[in-house]
Amino acid sequence: MISMEDWITIRNLKKRNPKMGTRSIAKQLNLSRNAVRNALRSEDPPEYKRKANINQELEPFQEYITEQYFVKKLKGSRVLNDLHSKGCKVSSSAFYRYIQQYKTKFTRAYMRYETKPGEQGQFDWSPYTVMIKGKPVTVQVFCLILGCSRYRTYTYSLSQTRSSVFEALEEGLSRIGGVPERIQTDNHATLYNAKKKEWNPGYLRFASHYGFQPSRSEVRHPWSKGKVENPFSFLENHFIADNKFESLEDFSLELLDFEKQVNHRIHTTTKKTPIELFNAEEIAVLSPLPKNRFISVSEEFRKVSSDCLISVDGNRYSVPHTFASRDVWIRISQGVYLEVYSQSNIIIAKHTLERTEKGKIFMNKDHFQGYRGTKGTWNFLSQQFLTIAPGQEDFLKRINPSRHLTLIVEAAKHFSKNDIKEVIHLCDKYNVYRSDLFVDLLHQNSEPVLIPKLEQVNDLSILSPPGVIRSLSLVIVVEVVNSS
């Protein structure tokens, strides 16, 4: 076989001198005529292939090496030690050369796996440096994508805490409008303890609340989560790169618009838009969302002061005055916002957190509507009340029209219609129609939050779809205490 240099020289000589024969070229380069002919006929350069050197020491152990190294995935050093114990005297360098010869033979091939509608969702997140008001800000972007339709949602947070991860997944499920059978994630420590080889108890409680089976991708198995990896690559190249934003709110709105564009773009694999497949095949088979959002034990109780304030990280924030001196839940959302929830798991206030200064008070004047005297006309208040409690005209006639209706309307905004209906029944029963009694009864009779016990959530058998009532032995009831 001629060398690469000779092959190039032969072809260049013939190209510059078309009339030059093979004999002349062969004589000039001191090569055989056959070598010149073959070089001129071949459009591809010569490729040197080294003859496989079969190690006679290792040939008797070929089947053993294949099983131990390529199938069972044992370390090469372990297999080599085992060979030595079997009397094989091969050197380490010869052993690894032998393995290298067979690696291409045992390269694994994978058939593409398509999930059925509603079978699987994939969830992951990645940090990005985003320019906000001309300054670099690290933002965690979360993506939830359905395996069948490729319909996806993007959310963001400034933090990567467990609460932020749960919130992002919860927001994704909420925007999709349903829950797949299982959700595939990476091996994040937030969700899975690799050392103990078990799921994080909080994540199991989350999965139980929403009724999906948690599953994870194996380490170094990129093909098992490719559906969610590719959207991040697309996001980085088509949205993050060389883009600037005026504020986090601007970033959030642009991210939602980008999500909409992607879901209306034809997918290269399915040949359809994600929104088309989602509406036609997937949304109908998703499990329904639970009635309330998830509350984890990392979210804290706060006691509202008599002046309607709660304290968080050295600052104080207002809540509706009907929750004065009562217990509430708080949650830090997206690392930016403070959300305040009633004990029946209904949001009652939201503030932007102050991170740079301490000792400040943030008041929302809407939280004090009706605190002193009436607010608005009787007709206006009556319409508001009947919107919240339809069909209760007779009850409305019994309320003192001075201050009581305003307080009742303001309190009723933060409770469910079933809670209000039950309280109206109690007021009729006691024949008392004062606003203070109405508010107290609302807090006492609202549906409490149920939280699975931490020590029992490692058992996957407790996972149940939304709407299934679990035994009281698996829950702690958060009692609502009347402190007025």
XYZ file of C-alpha atoms in Angstrom:
484
model
C 0.000 0.000 0.000
C 1.302 3.430 -0.942
C 1.481 6.256 1.547
C -0.871 9.225 1.737
C 1.934 11.506 0.440
C 2.564 9.282 -2.610
C -1.189 9.129 -3.375
C -1.423 12.946 -3.338
C 1.778 13.336 -5.417
C 0.595 10.851 -8.072
C -2.760 12.566 -8.503
C -1.231 16.049 -8.583
C 1.315 15.016 -11.243
C -1.429 13.578 -13.414
C -3.612 16.651 -12.894
C -0.863 19.066 -13.931
C 0.332 16.794 -16.783
C -2.689 14.926 -18.202
C -0.573 13.323 -20.956
C 1.923 11.902 -18.462
C 1.647 8.089 -18.419
C 1.750 5.672 -15.510
C 5.200 4.420 -16.549
C 6.694 7.937 -16.338
C 5.033 8.665 -12.979
C 6.157 5.304 -11.568
C 9.752 5.865 -12.752
C 9.840 9.414 -11.363
C 8.539 8.372 -7.929
C 10.255 4.987 -7.858
C 6.945 3.141 -7.524
C 5.356 0.218 -9.318
C 2.978 0.882 -12.216
C 0.209 -1.014 -10.415
C 0.541 1.306 -7.425
C 0.243 4.338 -9.711
C -2.797 2.863 -11.503
C -4.559 2.128 -8.207
C -3.888 5.657 -6.921
C -5.353 7.215 -10.049
C -8.440 4.968 -9.971
C -9.197 5.512 -6.273
C -11.057 8.684 -5.287
C -10.458 7.978 -1.581
C -7.029 8.326 0.051
C -5.360 5.157 1.302
C -6.250 4.170 4.875
C -3.819 2.204 6.914
C -5.390 -0.623 8.840
C -3.235 -2.259 11.384
C -3.583 -6.007 11.452
C -5.237 -7.127 14.653
C -2.695 -8.612 16.970
C -4.421 -11.471 18.764
C -2.892 -12.003 22.190
C -2.484 -15.720 22.609
C -2.458 -15.417 26.423
C -5.920 -13.808 26.479
C -7.700 -15.763 23.726
C -8.725 -18.619 26.093
C -10.311 -16.051 28.418
C -12.217 -14.083 25.745
C -15.675 -15.226 26.912
C -14.823 -14.533 30.561
C -13.526 -11.011 29.765
C -16.627 -10.269 27.680
C -18.954 -11.245 30.520
C -17.048 -9.531 33.333
C -16.001 -6.303 31.591
C -18.560 -5.646 28.855
C -21.692 -7.186 30.377
C -21.275 -6.875 34.146
C -19.348 -3.609 33.779
C -16.616 -4.548 36.294
C -13.532 -2.353 36.450
C -10.662 -3.354 34.165
C -8.287 -3.599 37.147
C -10.685 -6.034 38.862
C -10.942 -8.230 35.753
C -7.138 -8.185 35.337
C -6.637 -9.291 38.963
C -9.119 -12.116 38.441
C -7.251 -13.212 35.312
C -3.967 -13.304 37.237
C -5.611 -15.450 39.909
C -6.654 -17.865 37.150
C -3.013 -18.259 36.028
C -3.011 -15.765 33.133
C 0.336 -13.896 33.098
C -0.644 -11.104 30.698
C 0.662 -7.594 31.422
C -1.707 -4.703 32.163
C -0.759 -2.861 28.955
C -1.467 -5.957 26.826
C -4.772 -6.494 28.651
C -6.012 -2.940 27.991
C -4.891 -3.102 24.346
C -6.926 -6.296 24.021
C -10.003 -4.622 25.526
C -9.631 -1.622 23.213
C -9.772 -3.893 20.153
C -13.186 -5.209 21.216
C -14.769 -1.980 22.481
C -16.298 -1.009 19.144
C -17.704 -4.514 18.841
C -19.583 -4.086 22.130
C -20.758 -0.514 21.624
C -24.361 -0.398 22.776
C -27.112 0.678 20.385
C -30.462 1.995 21.599
C -33.868 1.950 20.017
C -35.747 5.204 20.440
C -38.442 4.882 23.090
C -41.675 6.820 22.608
C -43.990 7.153 25.598
C -47.752 6.772 25.436
C -50.000 9.813 26.018
C -50.041 10.705 29.711
C -47.396 8.084 30.556
C -44.365 10.239 31.339
C -43.175 13.762 32.025
C -39.517 14.797 32.320
C -38.413 17.532 34.716
C -35.030 19.210 35.046
C -33.427 22.602 35.610
C -30.274 24.516 34.724
C -28.621 27.773 35.869
C -28.155 30.656 33.432
C -26.525 34.060 33.693
C -29.084 36.577 32.464
C -28.588 40.305 31.944
C -31.184 42.158 34.061
C -30.953 45.986 33.932
C -27.428 45.637 32.551
C -26.252 43.410 35.447
C -25.614 39.653 35.336
C -28.092 37.687 37.458
C -27.976 33.910 37.995
C -31.397 32.458 37.273
C -32.493 28.835 37.619
C -34.732 27.853 34.692
C -36.957 24.792 35.191
C -38.532 22.776 32.394
C -41.339 20.203 32.552
C -42.012 18.407 29.255
C -44.522 15.676 28.413
C -42.913 12.665 26.719
C -45.604 12.024 24.091
C -46.640 15.465 22.824
C -43.411 17.320 23.795
C -45.612 20.027 25.291
C -43.452 21.947 27.767
C -43.484 24.676 30.394
C -40.648 26.924 31.538
C -40.473 28.571 34.968
C -37.684 30.370 36.806
C -36.386 31.096 40.295
C -33.470 32.946 41.847
C -32.931 30.062 44.261
C -32.360 26.322 43.971
C -33.780 25.220 47.319
C -36.040 22.208 47.669
C -39.012 24.524 48.087
C -38.124 26.320 44.824
C -37.830 23.018 42.958
C -41.212 21.835 44.273
C -42.776 25.179 43.396
C -41.437 25.036 39.821
C -42.705 21.480 39.279
C -46.031 22.435 40.825
C -46.306 25.466 38.545
C -45.483 23.299 35.527
C -48.203 20.771 36.402
C -50.653 23.587 37.019
C -49.976 25.170 33.614
C -50.250 21.800 31.883
C -53.542 21.224 33.681
C -52.970 17.606 34.704
C -50.529 14.982 36.012
C -48.765 12.208 34.011
C -48.386 8.688 35.410
C -44.721 9.219 36.261
C -42.182 12.029 36.217
C -38.574 11.351 35.236
C -35.865 13.436 36.891
C -32.093 13.512 37.068
C -30.169 12.354 40.146
C -30.402 15.714 41.917
C -29.642 15.582 45.640
C -32.726 17.739 46.185
C -34.887 14.801 45.081
C -32.784 11.638 45.463
C -30.199 10.498 48.017
C -27.623 8.604 45.950
C -25.717 7.321 49.000
C -28.790 5.826 50.653
C -30.336 4.990 47.270
C -33.717 6.374 48.248
C -35.980 9.261 47.362
C -36.047 12.401 49.446
C -39.020 12.032 51.853
C -40.303 15.494 50.979
C -40.333 14.622 47.278
C -42.249 11.411 47.985
C -44.840 13.462 49.851
C -45.023 15.818 46.889
C -45.474 12.865 44.494
C -48.147 11.426 46.790
C -50.006 14.746 46.846
C -50.072 14.953 43.041
C -50.466 11.231 42.390
C -47.489 10.440 40.118
C -44.775 7.788 40.324
C -41.268 9.285 40.663
C -38.579 7.792 38.430
C -35.017 8.835 37.709
C -32.438 8.603 34.943
C -29.427 6.398 35.548
C -26.037 8.086 35.824
C -24.430 8.678 32.403
C -27.647 7.757 30.586
C -28.316 10.937 28.553
C -30.646 9.096 26.160
C -33.143 8.454 28.987
C -33.745 12.183 29.508
C -33.043 13.552 26.054
C -36.527 15.002 25.709
C -35.785 17.461 28.521
C -32.094 17.997 27.714
C -32.780 19.193 24.162
C -35.214 21.949 25.259
C -32.480 23.437 27.456
C -30.084 23.548 24.521
C -32.783 25.217 22.415
C -33.558 27.660 25.251
C -29.922 28.679 25.629
C -29.340 29.230 21.911
C -32.645 30.879 21.014
C -33.609 32.786 24.151
C -30.829 33.280 26.723
C -27.859 33.998 24.468
C -27.300 37.694 23.654
C -30.620 38.742 25.190
C -31.214 41.515 27.748
C -34.165 42.212 30.042
C -35.426 45.290 31.850
C -36.535 43.412 34.973
C -37.341 39.968 36.332
C -40.977 40.583 35.400
C -39.848 41.314 31.840
C -37.770 38.109 31.837
C -40.783 36.143 33.115
C -43.098 37.507 30.422
C -40.542 36.901 27.660
C -40.001 33.335 28.935
C -43.752 32.675 28.764
C -43.846 34.040 25.221
C -40.886 31.832 24.248
C -42.696 28.818 25.759
C -45.752 29.598 23.623
C -43.639 29.878 20.469
C -41.940 26.528 21.102
C -45.240 24.739 21.758
C -46.580 26.050 18.440
C -43.468 25.039 16.488
C -43.398 21.772 14.497
C -41.303 19.183 16.322
C -38.657 17.434 14.219
C -39.520 13.969 15.589
C -43.322 14.000 15.799
C -43.738 16.247 12.712
C -46.535 18.044 14.582
C -46.713 20.979 16.964
C -46.659 20.076 20.694
C -49.886 22.025 21.294
C -51.635 20.049 18.553
C -50.602 16.661 19.969
C -51.267 17.824 23.523
C -54.857 18.850 22.776
C -55.580 15.870 20.522
C -54.038 13.001 22.505
C -52.530 13.860 25.866
C -54.593 16.290 27.934
C -57.598 13.959 28.128
C -55.611 11.117 29.727
C -53.738 13.153 32.364
C -54.840 12.705 35.971
C -56.651 15.719 37.463
C -54.803 18.177 39.671
C -55.484 17.999 43.431
C -57.743 20.589 45.004
C -54.983 22.426 46.899
C -51.322 23.163 46.331
C -48.640 21.228 48.189
C -47.429 22.415 51.575
C -44.113 21.054 52.798
C -42.775 21.138 56.326
C -40.072 23.558 55.185
C -42.787 26.178 54.825
C -43.309 27.859 58.142
C -46.040 28.990 60.423
C -46.196 32.647 61.374
C -48.334 34.330 64.003
C -49.993 37.484 62.664
C -49.664 40.381 65.090
C -52.647 42.389 66.276
C -51.611 45.157 63.853
C -51.920 42.664 60.937
C -48.176 42.155 60.292
C -45.873 39.132 60.072
C -42.076 39.183 60.411
C -39.815 37.589 57.762
C -36.001 37.984 57.652
C -35.968 41.199 59.678
C -38.803 42.971 57.842
C -42.564 43.051 58.438
C -45.324 42.565 55.883
C -49.073 43.126 56.090
C -51.832 40.523 55.736
C -55.629 41.048 55.560
C -56.916 42.371 58.886
C -59.342 39.447 59.274
C -56.262 37.261 60.011
C -55.010 39.416 62.912
C -53.700 37.284 65.818
C -54.078 34.074 63.811
C -51.616 31.516 62.403
C -50.717 31.526 58.695
C -48.334 29.680 56.362
C -45.536 31.498 54.533
C -43.598 30.449 51.437
C -40.725 32.109 49.577
C -41.660 31.939 45.882
C -39.035 31.983 43.080
C -36.584 33.457 45.613
C -38.310 36.813 45.023
C -41.793 36.849 46.528
C -43.298 36.237 49.955
C -46.572 34.316 49.728
C -48.865 34.068 52.725
C -51.492 31.312 52.957
C -54.381 30.685 55.311
C -54.442 27.394 57.180
C -56.982 26.152 54.667
C -54.239 26.612 52.020
C -55.634 29.696 50.230
C -53.258 32.526 49.349
C -54.179 35.708 51.220
C -51.203 38.019 50.554
C -48.164 38.388 48.291
C -45.217 40.784 48.681
C -41.890 41.326 46.918
C -39.190 40.426 49.439
C -36.760 43.091 50.619
C -33.290 41.505 50.538
C -30.949 44.464 51.069
C -32.347 46.283 54.133
C -33.762 45.278 57.520
C -36.341 46.797 59.835
C -38.734 47.971 57.111
C -42.533 47.630 57.091
C -44.446 46.910 53.879
C -48.159 47.686 53.963
C -50.850 46.908 51.407
C -53.790 49.254 51.960
C -56.202 46.689 50.485
C -55.479 44.496 53.528
C -57.247 47.058 55.739
C -60.441 47.542 53.768
C -63.411 47.575 56.157
C -61.163 47.767 59.212
C -62.826 51.020 60.276
C -66.441 51.692 59.344
C -68.235 50.747 56.134
C -66.625 50.774 52.726
C -68.919 51.363 49.767
C -72.698 51.370 49.418
C -75.063 48.660 50.602
C -75.905 47.683 47.016
C -72.238 47.320 46.124
C -71.487 45.217 49.225
C -74.587 43.091 48.664
C -73.497 42.262 45.120
C -70.041 41.292 46.370
C -71.496 39.056 49.076
C -73.932 37.290 46.702
C -71.081 36.678 44.265
C -69.164 34.925 47.052
C -72.240 33.247 48.576
C -74.863 32.870 45.815
C -78.463 32.212 46.857
C -78.078 33.702 50.366
C -80.473 36.650 50.001
C -82.351 35.707 53.206
C -79.117 35.700 55.214
C -78.188 39.070 53.738
C -81.412 40.616 55.054
C -80.491 39.666 58.634
C -77.069 41.401 58.631
C -76.754 44.787 60.280
C -75.949 47.136 57.389
C -73.532 49.300 59.364
C -70.067 47.732 59.723
C -70.822 44.036 59.760
C -71.391 43.401 56.057
C -68.055 45.001 55.069
C -66.108 42.760 57.466
C -68.055 39.682 56.394
C -67.345 40.361 52.706
C -63.630 41.009 53.329
C -63.281 37.809 55.375
C -65.299 35.661 52.952
C -62.932 36.507 50.067
C -60.296 34.232 51.579
C -62.399 31.096 52.105
C -64.128 28.532 49.925
C -67.835 28.633 49.109
C -68.361 25.423 51.092
C -66.766 27.027 54.173
C -68.993 30.101 53.801
C -72.120 27.977 53.341
C -71.364 26.032 56.526
C -70.798 29.232 58.548
C -74.049 30.753 57.279
C -75.827 27.607 58.453
C -74.265 28.004 61.926
C -75.216 31.689 62.115
C -78.803 30.770 61.289
C -78.681 28.024 63.877
C -77.512 30.397 66.639
C -79.572 33.310 65.226
C -76.520 35.593 65.523
C -75.374 37.690 62.549
C -72.422 39.711 63.867
C -69.291 40.030 61.778
C -66.954 38.947 64.617
C -68.811 35.651 65.051
C -68.927 35.110 61.293
C -65.139 35.607 60.988
C -64.360 33.370 63.988
C -66.567 30.601 62.641
C -64.891 30.830 59.246
C -61.466 30.253 60.785
C -62.720 27.448 63.028
C -64.645 25.556 60.350
C -62.396 25.923 57.311
C -60.957 22.675 55.983
C -57.557 21.935 57.609
C -54.436 20.961 55.673
C -53.368 17.293 55.745
C -49.615 16.548 55.775
C -48.185 12.988 55.473
C -45.775 12.014 58.231
C -42.106 12.287 57.292
C -41.049 8.946 58.757
C -43.595 7.018 56.698
C -43.092 8.406 53.231
C -40.248 6.090 52.190
C -42.897 3.453 51.466
C -43.959 4.017 47.854
C -47.155 2.070 48.487
C -48.724 5.155 50.070
C -48.603 7.008 46.768
C -52.173 7.587 45.670
C -53.898 9.645 42.992
C -55.559 12.952 43.867
C -58.908 12.557 45.531
C -58.074 9.273 47.294
C -58.523 9.625 51.051
C -55.639 8.101 52.999
C -55.878 6.652 56.466
C -55.600 9.147 59.298
C -52.651 7.126 60.585
C -50.654 8.559 57.680
C -51.454 12.211 58.252
C -51.064 15.011 60.744
C -54.019 17.341 60.979
C -53.012 20.972 61.338
C -55.533 22.291 63.832
C -56.912 25.796 63.367
C -56.961 27.578 66.708
C -59.287 30.468 67.440
C -57.066 32.983 69.171
C -59.500 35.875 69.318
